[in-house]
PDB file of C-alpha atoms in Angstrom:
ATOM      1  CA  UNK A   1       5.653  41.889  40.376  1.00 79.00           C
ATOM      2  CA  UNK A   2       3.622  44.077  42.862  1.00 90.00           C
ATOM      3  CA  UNK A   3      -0.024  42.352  43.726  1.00 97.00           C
ATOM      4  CA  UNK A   4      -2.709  44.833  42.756  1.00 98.00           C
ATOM      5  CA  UNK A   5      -6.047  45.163  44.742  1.00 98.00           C
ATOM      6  CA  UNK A   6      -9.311  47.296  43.346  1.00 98.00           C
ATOM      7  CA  UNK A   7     -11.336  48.037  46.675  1.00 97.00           C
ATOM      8  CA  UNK A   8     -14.528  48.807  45.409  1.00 94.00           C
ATOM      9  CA  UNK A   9     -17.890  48.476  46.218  1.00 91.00           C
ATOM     10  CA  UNK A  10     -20.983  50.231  44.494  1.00 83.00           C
ATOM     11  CA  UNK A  11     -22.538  52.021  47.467  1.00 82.00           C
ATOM     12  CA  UNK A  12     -21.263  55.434  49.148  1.00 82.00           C
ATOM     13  CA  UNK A  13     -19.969  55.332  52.601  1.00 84.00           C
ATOM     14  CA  UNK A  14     -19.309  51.762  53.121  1.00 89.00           C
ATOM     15  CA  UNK A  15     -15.369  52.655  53.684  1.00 91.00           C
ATOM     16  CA  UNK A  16     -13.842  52.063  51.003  1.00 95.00           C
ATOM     17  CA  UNK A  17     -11.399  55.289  51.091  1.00 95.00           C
ATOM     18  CA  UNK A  18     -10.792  54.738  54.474  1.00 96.00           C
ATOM     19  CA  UNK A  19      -9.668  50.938  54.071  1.00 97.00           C
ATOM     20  CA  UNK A  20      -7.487  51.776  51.209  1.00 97.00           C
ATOM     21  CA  UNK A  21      -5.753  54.549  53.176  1.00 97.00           C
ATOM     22  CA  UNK A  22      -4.836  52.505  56.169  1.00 98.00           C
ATOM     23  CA  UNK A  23      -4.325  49.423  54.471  1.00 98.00           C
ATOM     24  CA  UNK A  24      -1.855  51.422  52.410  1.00 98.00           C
ATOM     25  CA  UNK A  25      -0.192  52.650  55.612  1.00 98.00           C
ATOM     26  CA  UNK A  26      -0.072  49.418  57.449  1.00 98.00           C
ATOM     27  CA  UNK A  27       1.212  48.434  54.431  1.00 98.00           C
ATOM     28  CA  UNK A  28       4.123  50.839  54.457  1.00 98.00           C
ATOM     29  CA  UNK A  29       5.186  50.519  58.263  1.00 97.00           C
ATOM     30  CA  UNK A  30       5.929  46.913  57.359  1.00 96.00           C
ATOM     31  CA  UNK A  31       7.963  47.937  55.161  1.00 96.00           C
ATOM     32  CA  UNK A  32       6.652  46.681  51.955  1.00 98.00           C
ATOM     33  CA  UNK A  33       6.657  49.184  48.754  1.00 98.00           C
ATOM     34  CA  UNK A  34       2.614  50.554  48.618  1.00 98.00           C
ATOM     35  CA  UNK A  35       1.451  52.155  45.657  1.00 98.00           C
ATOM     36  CA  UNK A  36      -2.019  53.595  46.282  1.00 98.00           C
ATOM     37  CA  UNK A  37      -3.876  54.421  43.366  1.00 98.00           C
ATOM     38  CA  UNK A  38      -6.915  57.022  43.798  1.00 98.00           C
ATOM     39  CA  UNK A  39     -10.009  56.565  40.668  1.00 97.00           C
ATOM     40  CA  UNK A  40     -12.228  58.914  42.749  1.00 95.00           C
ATOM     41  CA  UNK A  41     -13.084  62.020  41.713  1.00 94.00           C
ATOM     42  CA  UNK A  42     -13.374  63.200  45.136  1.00 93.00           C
ATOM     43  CA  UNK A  43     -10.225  62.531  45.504  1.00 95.00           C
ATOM     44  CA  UNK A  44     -10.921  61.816  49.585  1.00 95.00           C
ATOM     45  CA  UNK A  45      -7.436  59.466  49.211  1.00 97.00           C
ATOM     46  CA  UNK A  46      -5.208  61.759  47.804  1.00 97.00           C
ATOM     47  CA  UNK A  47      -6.282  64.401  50.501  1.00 96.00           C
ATOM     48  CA  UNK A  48      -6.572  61.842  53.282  1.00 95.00           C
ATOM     49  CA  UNK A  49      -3.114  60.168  52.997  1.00 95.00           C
ATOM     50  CA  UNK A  50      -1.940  64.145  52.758  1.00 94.00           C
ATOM     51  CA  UNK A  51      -1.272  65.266  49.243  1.00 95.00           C
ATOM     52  CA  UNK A  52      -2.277  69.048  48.484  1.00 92.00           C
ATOM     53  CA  UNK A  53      -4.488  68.746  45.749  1.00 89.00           C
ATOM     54  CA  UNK A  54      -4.327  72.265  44.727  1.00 86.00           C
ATOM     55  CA  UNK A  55      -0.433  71.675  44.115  1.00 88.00           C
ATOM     56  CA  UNK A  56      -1.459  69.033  41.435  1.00 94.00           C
ATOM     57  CA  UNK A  57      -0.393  69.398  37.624  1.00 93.00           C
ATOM     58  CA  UNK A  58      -1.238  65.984  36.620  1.00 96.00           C
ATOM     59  CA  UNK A  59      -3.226  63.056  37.901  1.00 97.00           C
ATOM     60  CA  UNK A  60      -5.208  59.523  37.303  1.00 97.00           C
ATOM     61  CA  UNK A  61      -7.742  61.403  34.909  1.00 96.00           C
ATOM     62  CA  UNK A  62      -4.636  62.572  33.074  1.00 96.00           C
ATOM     63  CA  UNK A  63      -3.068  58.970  32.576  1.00 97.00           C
ATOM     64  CA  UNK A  64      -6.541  57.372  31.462  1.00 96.00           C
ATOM     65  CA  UNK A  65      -7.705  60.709  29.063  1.00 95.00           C
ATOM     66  CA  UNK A  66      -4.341  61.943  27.536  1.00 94.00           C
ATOM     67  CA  UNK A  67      -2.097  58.152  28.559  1.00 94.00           C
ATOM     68  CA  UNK A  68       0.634  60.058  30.191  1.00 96.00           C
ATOM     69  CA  UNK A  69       2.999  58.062  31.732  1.00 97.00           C
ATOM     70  CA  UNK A  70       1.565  57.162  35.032  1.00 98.00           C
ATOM     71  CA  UNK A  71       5.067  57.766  36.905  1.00 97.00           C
ATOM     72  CA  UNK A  72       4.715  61.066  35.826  1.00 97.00           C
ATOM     73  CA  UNK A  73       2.114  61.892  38.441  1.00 97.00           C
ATOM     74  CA  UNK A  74       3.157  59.837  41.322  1.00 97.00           C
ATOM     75  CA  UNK A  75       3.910  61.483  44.685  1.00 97.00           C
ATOM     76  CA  UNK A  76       5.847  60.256  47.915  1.00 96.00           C
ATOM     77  CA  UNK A  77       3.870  60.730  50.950  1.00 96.00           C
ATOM     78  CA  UNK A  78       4.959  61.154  54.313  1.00 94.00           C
ATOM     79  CA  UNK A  79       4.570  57.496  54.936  1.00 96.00           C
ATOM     80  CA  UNK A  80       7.788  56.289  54.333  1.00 96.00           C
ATOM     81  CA  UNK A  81       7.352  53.063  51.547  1.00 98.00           C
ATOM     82  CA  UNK A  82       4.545  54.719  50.421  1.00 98.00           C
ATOM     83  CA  UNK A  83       3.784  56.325  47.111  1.00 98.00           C
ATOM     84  CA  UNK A  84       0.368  58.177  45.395  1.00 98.00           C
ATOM     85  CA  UNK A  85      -1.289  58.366  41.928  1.00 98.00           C
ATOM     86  CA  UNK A  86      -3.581  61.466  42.973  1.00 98.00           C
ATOM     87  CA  UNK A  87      -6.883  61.703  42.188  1.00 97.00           C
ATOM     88  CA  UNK A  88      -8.649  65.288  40.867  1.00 94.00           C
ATOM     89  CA  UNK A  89     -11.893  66.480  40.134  1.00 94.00           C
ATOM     90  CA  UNK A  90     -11.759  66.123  36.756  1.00 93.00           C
ATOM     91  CA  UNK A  91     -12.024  62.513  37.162  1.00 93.00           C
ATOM     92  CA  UNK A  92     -15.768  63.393  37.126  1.00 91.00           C
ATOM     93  CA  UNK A  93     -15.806  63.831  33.217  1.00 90.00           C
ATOM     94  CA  UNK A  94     -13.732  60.555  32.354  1.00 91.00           C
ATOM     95  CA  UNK A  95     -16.942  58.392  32.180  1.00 87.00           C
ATOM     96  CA  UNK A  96     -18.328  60.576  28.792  1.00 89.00           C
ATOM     97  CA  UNK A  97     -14.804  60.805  27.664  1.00 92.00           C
ATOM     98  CA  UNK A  98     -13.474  57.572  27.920  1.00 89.00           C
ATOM     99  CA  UNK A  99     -17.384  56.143  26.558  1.00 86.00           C
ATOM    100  CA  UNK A 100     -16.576  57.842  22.912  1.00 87.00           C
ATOM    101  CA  UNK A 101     -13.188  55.729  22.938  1.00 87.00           C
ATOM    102  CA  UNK A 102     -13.786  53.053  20.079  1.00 82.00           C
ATOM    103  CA  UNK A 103     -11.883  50.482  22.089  1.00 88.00           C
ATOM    104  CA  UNK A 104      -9.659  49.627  24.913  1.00 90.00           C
ATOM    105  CA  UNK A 105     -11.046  51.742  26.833  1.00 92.00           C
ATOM    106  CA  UNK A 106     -11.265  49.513  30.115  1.00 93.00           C
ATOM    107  CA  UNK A 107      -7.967  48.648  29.564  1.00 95.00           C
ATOM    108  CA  UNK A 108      -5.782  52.109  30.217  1.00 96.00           C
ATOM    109  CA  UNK A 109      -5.406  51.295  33.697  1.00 97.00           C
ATOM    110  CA  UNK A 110      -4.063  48.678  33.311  1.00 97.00           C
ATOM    111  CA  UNK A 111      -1.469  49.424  30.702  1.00 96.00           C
ATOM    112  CA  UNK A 112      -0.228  52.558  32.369  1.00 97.00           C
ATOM    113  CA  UNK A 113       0.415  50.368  35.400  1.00 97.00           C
ATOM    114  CA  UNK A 114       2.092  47.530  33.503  1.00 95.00           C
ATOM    115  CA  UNK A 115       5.314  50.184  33.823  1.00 94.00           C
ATOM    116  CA  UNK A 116       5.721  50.445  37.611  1.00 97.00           C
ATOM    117  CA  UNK A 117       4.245  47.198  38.758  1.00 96.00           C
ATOM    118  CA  UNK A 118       7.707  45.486  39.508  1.00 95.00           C
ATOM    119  CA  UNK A 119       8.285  48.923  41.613  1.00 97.00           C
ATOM    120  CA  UNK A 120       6.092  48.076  44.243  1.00 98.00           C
ATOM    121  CA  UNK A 121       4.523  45.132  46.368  1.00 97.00           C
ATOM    122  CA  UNK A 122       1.146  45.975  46.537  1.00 98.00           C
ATOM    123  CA  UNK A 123      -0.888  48.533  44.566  1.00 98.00           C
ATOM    124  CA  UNK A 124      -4.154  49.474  46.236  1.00 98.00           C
ATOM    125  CA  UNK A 125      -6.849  51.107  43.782  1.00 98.00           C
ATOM    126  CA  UNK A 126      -9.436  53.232  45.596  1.00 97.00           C
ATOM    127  CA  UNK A 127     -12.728  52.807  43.130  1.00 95.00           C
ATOM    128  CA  UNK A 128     -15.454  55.474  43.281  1.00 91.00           C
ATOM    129  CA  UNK A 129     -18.795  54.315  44.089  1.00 87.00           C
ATOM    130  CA  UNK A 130     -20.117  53.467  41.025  1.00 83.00           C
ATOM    131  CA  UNK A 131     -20.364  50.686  38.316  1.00 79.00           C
ATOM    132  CA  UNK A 132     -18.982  52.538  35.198  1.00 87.00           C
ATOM    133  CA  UNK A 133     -16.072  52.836  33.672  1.00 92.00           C
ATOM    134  CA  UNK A 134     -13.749  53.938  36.466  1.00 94.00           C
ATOM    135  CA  UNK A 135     -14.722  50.993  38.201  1.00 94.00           C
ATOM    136  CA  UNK A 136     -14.316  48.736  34.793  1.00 94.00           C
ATOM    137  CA  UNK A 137     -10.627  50.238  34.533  1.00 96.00           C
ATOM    138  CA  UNK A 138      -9.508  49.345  38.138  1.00 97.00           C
ATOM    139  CA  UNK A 139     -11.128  45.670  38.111  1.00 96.00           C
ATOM    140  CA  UNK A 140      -9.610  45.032  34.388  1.00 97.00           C
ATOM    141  CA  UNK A 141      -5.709  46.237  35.844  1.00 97.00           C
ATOM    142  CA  UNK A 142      -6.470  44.273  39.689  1.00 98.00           C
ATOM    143  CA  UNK A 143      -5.576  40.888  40.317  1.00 97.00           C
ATOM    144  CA  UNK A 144      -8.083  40.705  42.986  1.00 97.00           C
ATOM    145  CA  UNK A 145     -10.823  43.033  44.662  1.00 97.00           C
ATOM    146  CA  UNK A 146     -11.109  43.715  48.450  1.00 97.00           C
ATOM    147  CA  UNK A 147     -14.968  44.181  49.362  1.00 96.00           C
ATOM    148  CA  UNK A 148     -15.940  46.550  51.967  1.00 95.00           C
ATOM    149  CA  UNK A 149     -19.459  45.795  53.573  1.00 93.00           C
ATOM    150  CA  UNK A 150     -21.028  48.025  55.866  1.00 90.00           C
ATOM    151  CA  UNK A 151     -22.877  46.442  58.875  1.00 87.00           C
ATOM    152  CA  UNK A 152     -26.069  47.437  57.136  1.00 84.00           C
ATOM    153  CA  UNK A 153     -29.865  46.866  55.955  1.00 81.00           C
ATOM    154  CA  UNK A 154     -29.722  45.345  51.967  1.00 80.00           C
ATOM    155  CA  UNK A 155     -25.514  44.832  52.578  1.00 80.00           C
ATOM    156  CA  UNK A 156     -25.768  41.640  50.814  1.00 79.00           C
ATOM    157  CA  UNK A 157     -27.723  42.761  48.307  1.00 81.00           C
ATOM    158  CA  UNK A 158     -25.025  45.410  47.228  1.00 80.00           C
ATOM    159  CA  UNK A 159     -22.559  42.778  47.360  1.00 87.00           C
ATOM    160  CA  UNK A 160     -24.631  40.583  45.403  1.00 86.00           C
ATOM    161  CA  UNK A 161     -24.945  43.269  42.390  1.00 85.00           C
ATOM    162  CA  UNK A 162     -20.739  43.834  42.483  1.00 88.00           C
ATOM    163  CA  UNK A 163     -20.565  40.255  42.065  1.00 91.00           C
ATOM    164  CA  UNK A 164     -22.791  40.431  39.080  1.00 91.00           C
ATOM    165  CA  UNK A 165     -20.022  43.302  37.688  1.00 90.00           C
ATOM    166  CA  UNK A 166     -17.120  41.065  38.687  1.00 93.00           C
ATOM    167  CA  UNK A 167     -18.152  37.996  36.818  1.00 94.00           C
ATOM    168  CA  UNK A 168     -19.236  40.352  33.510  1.00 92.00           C
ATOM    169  CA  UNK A 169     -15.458  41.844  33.734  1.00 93.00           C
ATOM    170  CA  UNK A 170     -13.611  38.117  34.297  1.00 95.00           C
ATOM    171  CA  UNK A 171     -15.317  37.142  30.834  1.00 95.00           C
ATOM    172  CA  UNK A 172     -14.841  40.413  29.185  1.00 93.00           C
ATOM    173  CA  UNK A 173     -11.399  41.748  29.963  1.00 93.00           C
ATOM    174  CA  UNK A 174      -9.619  40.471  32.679  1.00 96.00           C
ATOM    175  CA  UNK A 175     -10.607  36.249  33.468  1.00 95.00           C
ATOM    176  CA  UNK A 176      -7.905  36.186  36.104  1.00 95.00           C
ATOM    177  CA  UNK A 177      -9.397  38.680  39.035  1.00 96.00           C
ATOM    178  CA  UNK A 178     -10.502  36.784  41.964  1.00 96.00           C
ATOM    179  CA  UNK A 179     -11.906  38.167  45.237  1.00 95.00           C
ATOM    180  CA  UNK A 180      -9.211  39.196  47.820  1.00 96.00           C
ATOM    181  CA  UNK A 181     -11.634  38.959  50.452  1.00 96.00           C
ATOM    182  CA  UNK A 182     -14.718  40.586  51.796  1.00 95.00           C
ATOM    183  CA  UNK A 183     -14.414  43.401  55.071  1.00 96.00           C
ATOM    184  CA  UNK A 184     -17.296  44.030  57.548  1.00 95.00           C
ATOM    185  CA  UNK A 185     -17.299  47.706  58.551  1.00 95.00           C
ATOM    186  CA  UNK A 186     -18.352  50.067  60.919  1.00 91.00           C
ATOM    187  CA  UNK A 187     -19.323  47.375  63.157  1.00 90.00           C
ATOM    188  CA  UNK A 188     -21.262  47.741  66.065  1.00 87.00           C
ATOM    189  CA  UNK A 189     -21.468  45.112  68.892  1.00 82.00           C
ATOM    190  CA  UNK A 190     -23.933  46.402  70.809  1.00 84.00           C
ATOM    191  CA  UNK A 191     -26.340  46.554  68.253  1.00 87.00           C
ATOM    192  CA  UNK A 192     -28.470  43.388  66.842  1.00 89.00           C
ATOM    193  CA  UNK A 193     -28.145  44.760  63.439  1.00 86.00           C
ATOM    194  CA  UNK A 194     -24.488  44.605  63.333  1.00 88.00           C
ATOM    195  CA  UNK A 195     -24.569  41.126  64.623  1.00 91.00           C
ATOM    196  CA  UNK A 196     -27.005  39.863  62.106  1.00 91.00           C
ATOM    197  CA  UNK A 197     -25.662  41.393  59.398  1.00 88.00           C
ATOM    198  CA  UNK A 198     -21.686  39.983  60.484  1.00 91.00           C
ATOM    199  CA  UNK A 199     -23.750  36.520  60.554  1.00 92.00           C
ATOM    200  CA  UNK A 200     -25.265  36.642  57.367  1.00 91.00           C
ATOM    201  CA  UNK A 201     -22.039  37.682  55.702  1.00 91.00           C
ATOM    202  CA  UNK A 202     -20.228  34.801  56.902  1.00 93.00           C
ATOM    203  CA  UNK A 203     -23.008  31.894  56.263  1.00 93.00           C
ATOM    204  CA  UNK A 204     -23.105  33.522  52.693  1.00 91.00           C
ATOM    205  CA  UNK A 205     -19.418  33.926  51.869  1.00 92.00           C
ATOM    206  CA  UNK A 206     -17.735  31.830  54.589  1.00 94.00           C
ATOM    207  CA  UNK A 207     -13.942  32.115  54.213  1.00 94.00           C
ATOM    208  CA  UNK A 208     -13.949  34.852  51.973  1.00 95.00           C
ATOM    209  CA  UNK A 209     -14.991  37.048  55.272  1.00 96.00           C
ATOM    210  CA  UNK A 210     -11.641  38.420  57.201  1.00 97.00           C
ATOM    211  CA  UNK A 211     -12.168  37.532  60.568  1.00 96.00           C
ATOM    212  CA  UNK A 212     -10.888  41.042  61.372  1.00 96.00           C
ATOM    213  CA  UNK A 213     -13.994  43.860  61.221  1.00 95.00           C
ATOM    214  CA  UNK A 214     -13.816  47.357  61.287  1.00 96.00           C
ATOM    215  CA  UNK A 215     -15.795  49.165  64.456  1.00 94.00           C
ATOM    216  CA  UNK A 216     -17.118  51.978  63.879  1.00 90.00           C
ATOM    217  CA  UNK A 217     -14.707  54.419  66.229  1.00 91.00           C
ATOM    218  CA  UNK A 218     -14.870  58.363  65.909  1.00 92.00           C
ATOM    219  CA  UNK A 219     -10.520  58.163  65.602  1.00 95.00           C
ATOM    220  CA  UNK A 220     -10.924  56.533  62.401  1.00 95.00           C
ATOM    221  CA  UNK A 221     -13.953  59.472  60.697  1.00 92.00           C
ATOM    222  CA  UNK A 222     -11.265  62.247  62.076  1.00 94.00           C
ATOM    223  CA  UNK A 223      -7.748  60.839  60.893  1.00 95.00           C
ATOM    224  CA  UNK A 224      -8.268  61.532  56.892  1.00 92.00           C
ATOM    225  CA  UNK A 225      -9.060  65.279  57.918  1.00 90.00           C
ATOM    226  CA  UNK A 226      -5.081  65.859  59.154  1.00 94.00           C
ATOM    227  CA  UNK A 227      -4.420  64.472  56.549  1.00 95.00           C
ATOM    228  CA  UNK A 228      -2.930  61.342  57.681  1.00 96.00           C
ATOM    229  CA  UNK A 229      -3.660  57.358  59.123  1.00 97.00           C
ATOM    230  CA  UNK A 230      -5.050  55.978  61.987  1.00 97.00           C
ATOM    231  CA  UNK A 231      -1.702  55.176  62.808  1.00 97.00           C
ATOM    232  CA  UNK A 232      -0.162  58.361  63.009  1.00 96.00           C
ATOM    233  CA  UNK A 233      -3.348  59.750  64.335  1.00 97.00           C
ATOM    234  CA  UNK A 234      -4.290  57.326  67.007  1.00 97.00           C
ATOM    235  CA  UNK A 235      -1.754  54.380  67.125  1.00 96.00           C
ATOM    236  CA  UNK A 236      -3.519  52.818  70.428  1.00 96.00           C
ATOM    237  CA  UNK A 237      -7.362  53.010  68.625  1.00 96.00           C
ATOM    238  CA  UNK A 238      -9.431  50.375  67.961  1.00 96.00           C
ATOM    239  CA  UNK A 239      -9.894  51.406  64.506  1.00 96.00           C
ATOM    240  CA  UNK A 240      -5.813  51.292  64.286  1.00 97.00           C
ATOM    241  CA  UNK A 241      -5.677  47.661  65.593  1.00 97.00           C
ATOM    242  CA  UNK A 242      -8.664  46.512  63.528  1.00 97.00           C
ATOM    243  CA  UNK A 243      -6.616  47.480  60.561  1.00 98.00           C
ATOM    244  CA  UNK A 244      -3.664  45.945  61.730  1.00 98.00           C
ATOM    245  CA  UNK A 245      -5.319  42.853  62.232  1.00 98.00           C
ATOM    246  CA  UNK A 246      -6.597  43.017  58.579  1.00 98.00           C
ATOM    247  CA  UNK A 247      -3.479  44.363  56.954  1.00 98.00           C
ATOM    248  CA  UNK A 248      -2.143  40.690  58.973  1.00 97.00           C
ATOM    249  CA  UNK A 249      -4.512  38.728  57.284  1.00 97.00           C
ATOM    250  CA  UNK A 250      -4.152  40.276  53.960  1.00 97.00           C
ATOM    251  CA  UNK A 251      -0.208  39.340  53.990  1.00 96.00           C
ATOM    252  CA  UNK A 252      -1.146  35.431  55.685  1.00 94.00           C
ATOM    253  CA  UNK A 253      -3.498  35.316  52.492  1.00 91.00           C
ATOM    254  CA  UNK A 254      -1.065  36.186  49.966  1.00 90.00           C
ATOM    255  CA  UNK A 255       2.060  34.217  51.564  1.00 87.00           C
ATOM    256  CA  UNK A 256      -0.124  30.876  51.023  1.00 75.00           C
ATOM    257  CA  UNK A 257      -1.326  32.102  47.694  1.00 71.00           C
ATOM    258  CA  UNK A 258       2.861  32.429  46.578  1.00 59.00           C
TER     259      UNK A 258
END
């Protein structure tokens, strides 16, 4: 059965999209089965990893709104290994839709994924950046959540509040989800506030910090407007080996955890 990861963090622009898309990828040139899953009504993933949403019948707001079949929307990309649920904008509405459902509501996700899990190795979920119902769906249907924290002023305080939202969805609807680990991004060396902020995330989570962190490199802001990875887009980047190096220690993690 295929591991499922919600990477998800409340504030905009922390990279979540861009983890998810070359985690995905990294994925997928080691040959393992990738499923990535896009709950963003942006829909930056589905673009990025280079589906044409205009070309787009049916998507994620269709399997949580109407409960089509979610293999019904799924699209191969040009990653070999590697397969979409695309994202639309009409994901925008689900939050007062889904709220007038009487119940199971946070659970759709998750049953619409039940169906393909054994298809693939991992499933990535791409969250929007918000704590609602979007978010509720792809923590209740993860078995663990991959934080991205940018190398920021208040970054721990974000974290703290997702925590908060993680903890209220283990005793609501889903008490296995664990943490998958926590990412430092757009990290800067040469600046103190990167450094402090990298050392403050580690002191406060310790282990639960990759030791890989994601620089902030102009390859990795261009590659999702082509349409495609780092990988494809700049092999020999830092950005490309910083994901590498996580995508390493995302499989080390999981092989002791089988």
């Amino acid at each position: 059965m295929g591991k499922v990861i919600a990477i998800t963090n409340q504030k905009g622009g922390v990279g979540k999209t861009t983890t998810s898309i070359n985690l995905c990828a990294a994925l997928a040139l080691m040959k393992k089965k990738v499923l990535l899953v896009d709950m963003d009504a942006q829909s930056n993933a589905t673009q990025g990893i280079g589906i044409d949403r205009s070309s787009l019948e049916k998507t994620t707001y269709d399997v949580l709104i109407d409960e089509v079949p979610i293999e019904s929307i799924i699209k191969h990309s040009e990653i070999p290994h590697l397969d979409v649920a695309p994202a639309s904008i009409d994901l925008a509405g689900v939050e007062v839709q889904l709220s007038a459902v009487p119940k199971g509501r946070e659970k759709r996700l998750r049953k619409a994924m039940d169906s393909v899990r054994d298809q693939y190795d991992y499933i990535i979920i791409d969250c929007p950046p918000a704590l609602g119902l979007l978010n509720t769906n792809a923590l209740t249907a993860a078995d663990s959540v991959l934080i991205p924290v940018q190398c920021e002023y208040y970054a721990l305080e974000g974290v703290t509040q997702l925590l908060i939202t993680i903890r209220l969805v283990q005793r609501t609807s889903n008490r296995n989800l664990k943490i998958e680990g926590i990412l430092l991004t757009m990290f800067d060396i040469r600046t103190r506030l990167s450094v402090d902020v990298s050392q403050d995330v580690r002191q406060t989570f310790g282990k639960l910090v990759y030791q890989n962190s994601i620089p902030r490199n102009v390859k990795l802001s261009e590659a999702p407007s082509r349409g495609i990875s780092i990988f494809e887009y700049d092999p020999k980047s830092t950005g490309a080996k910083a994901y590498a190096g996580l995508t390493e220690e995302v499989l080390k993690r999981n092989s002791k955890e089988a």
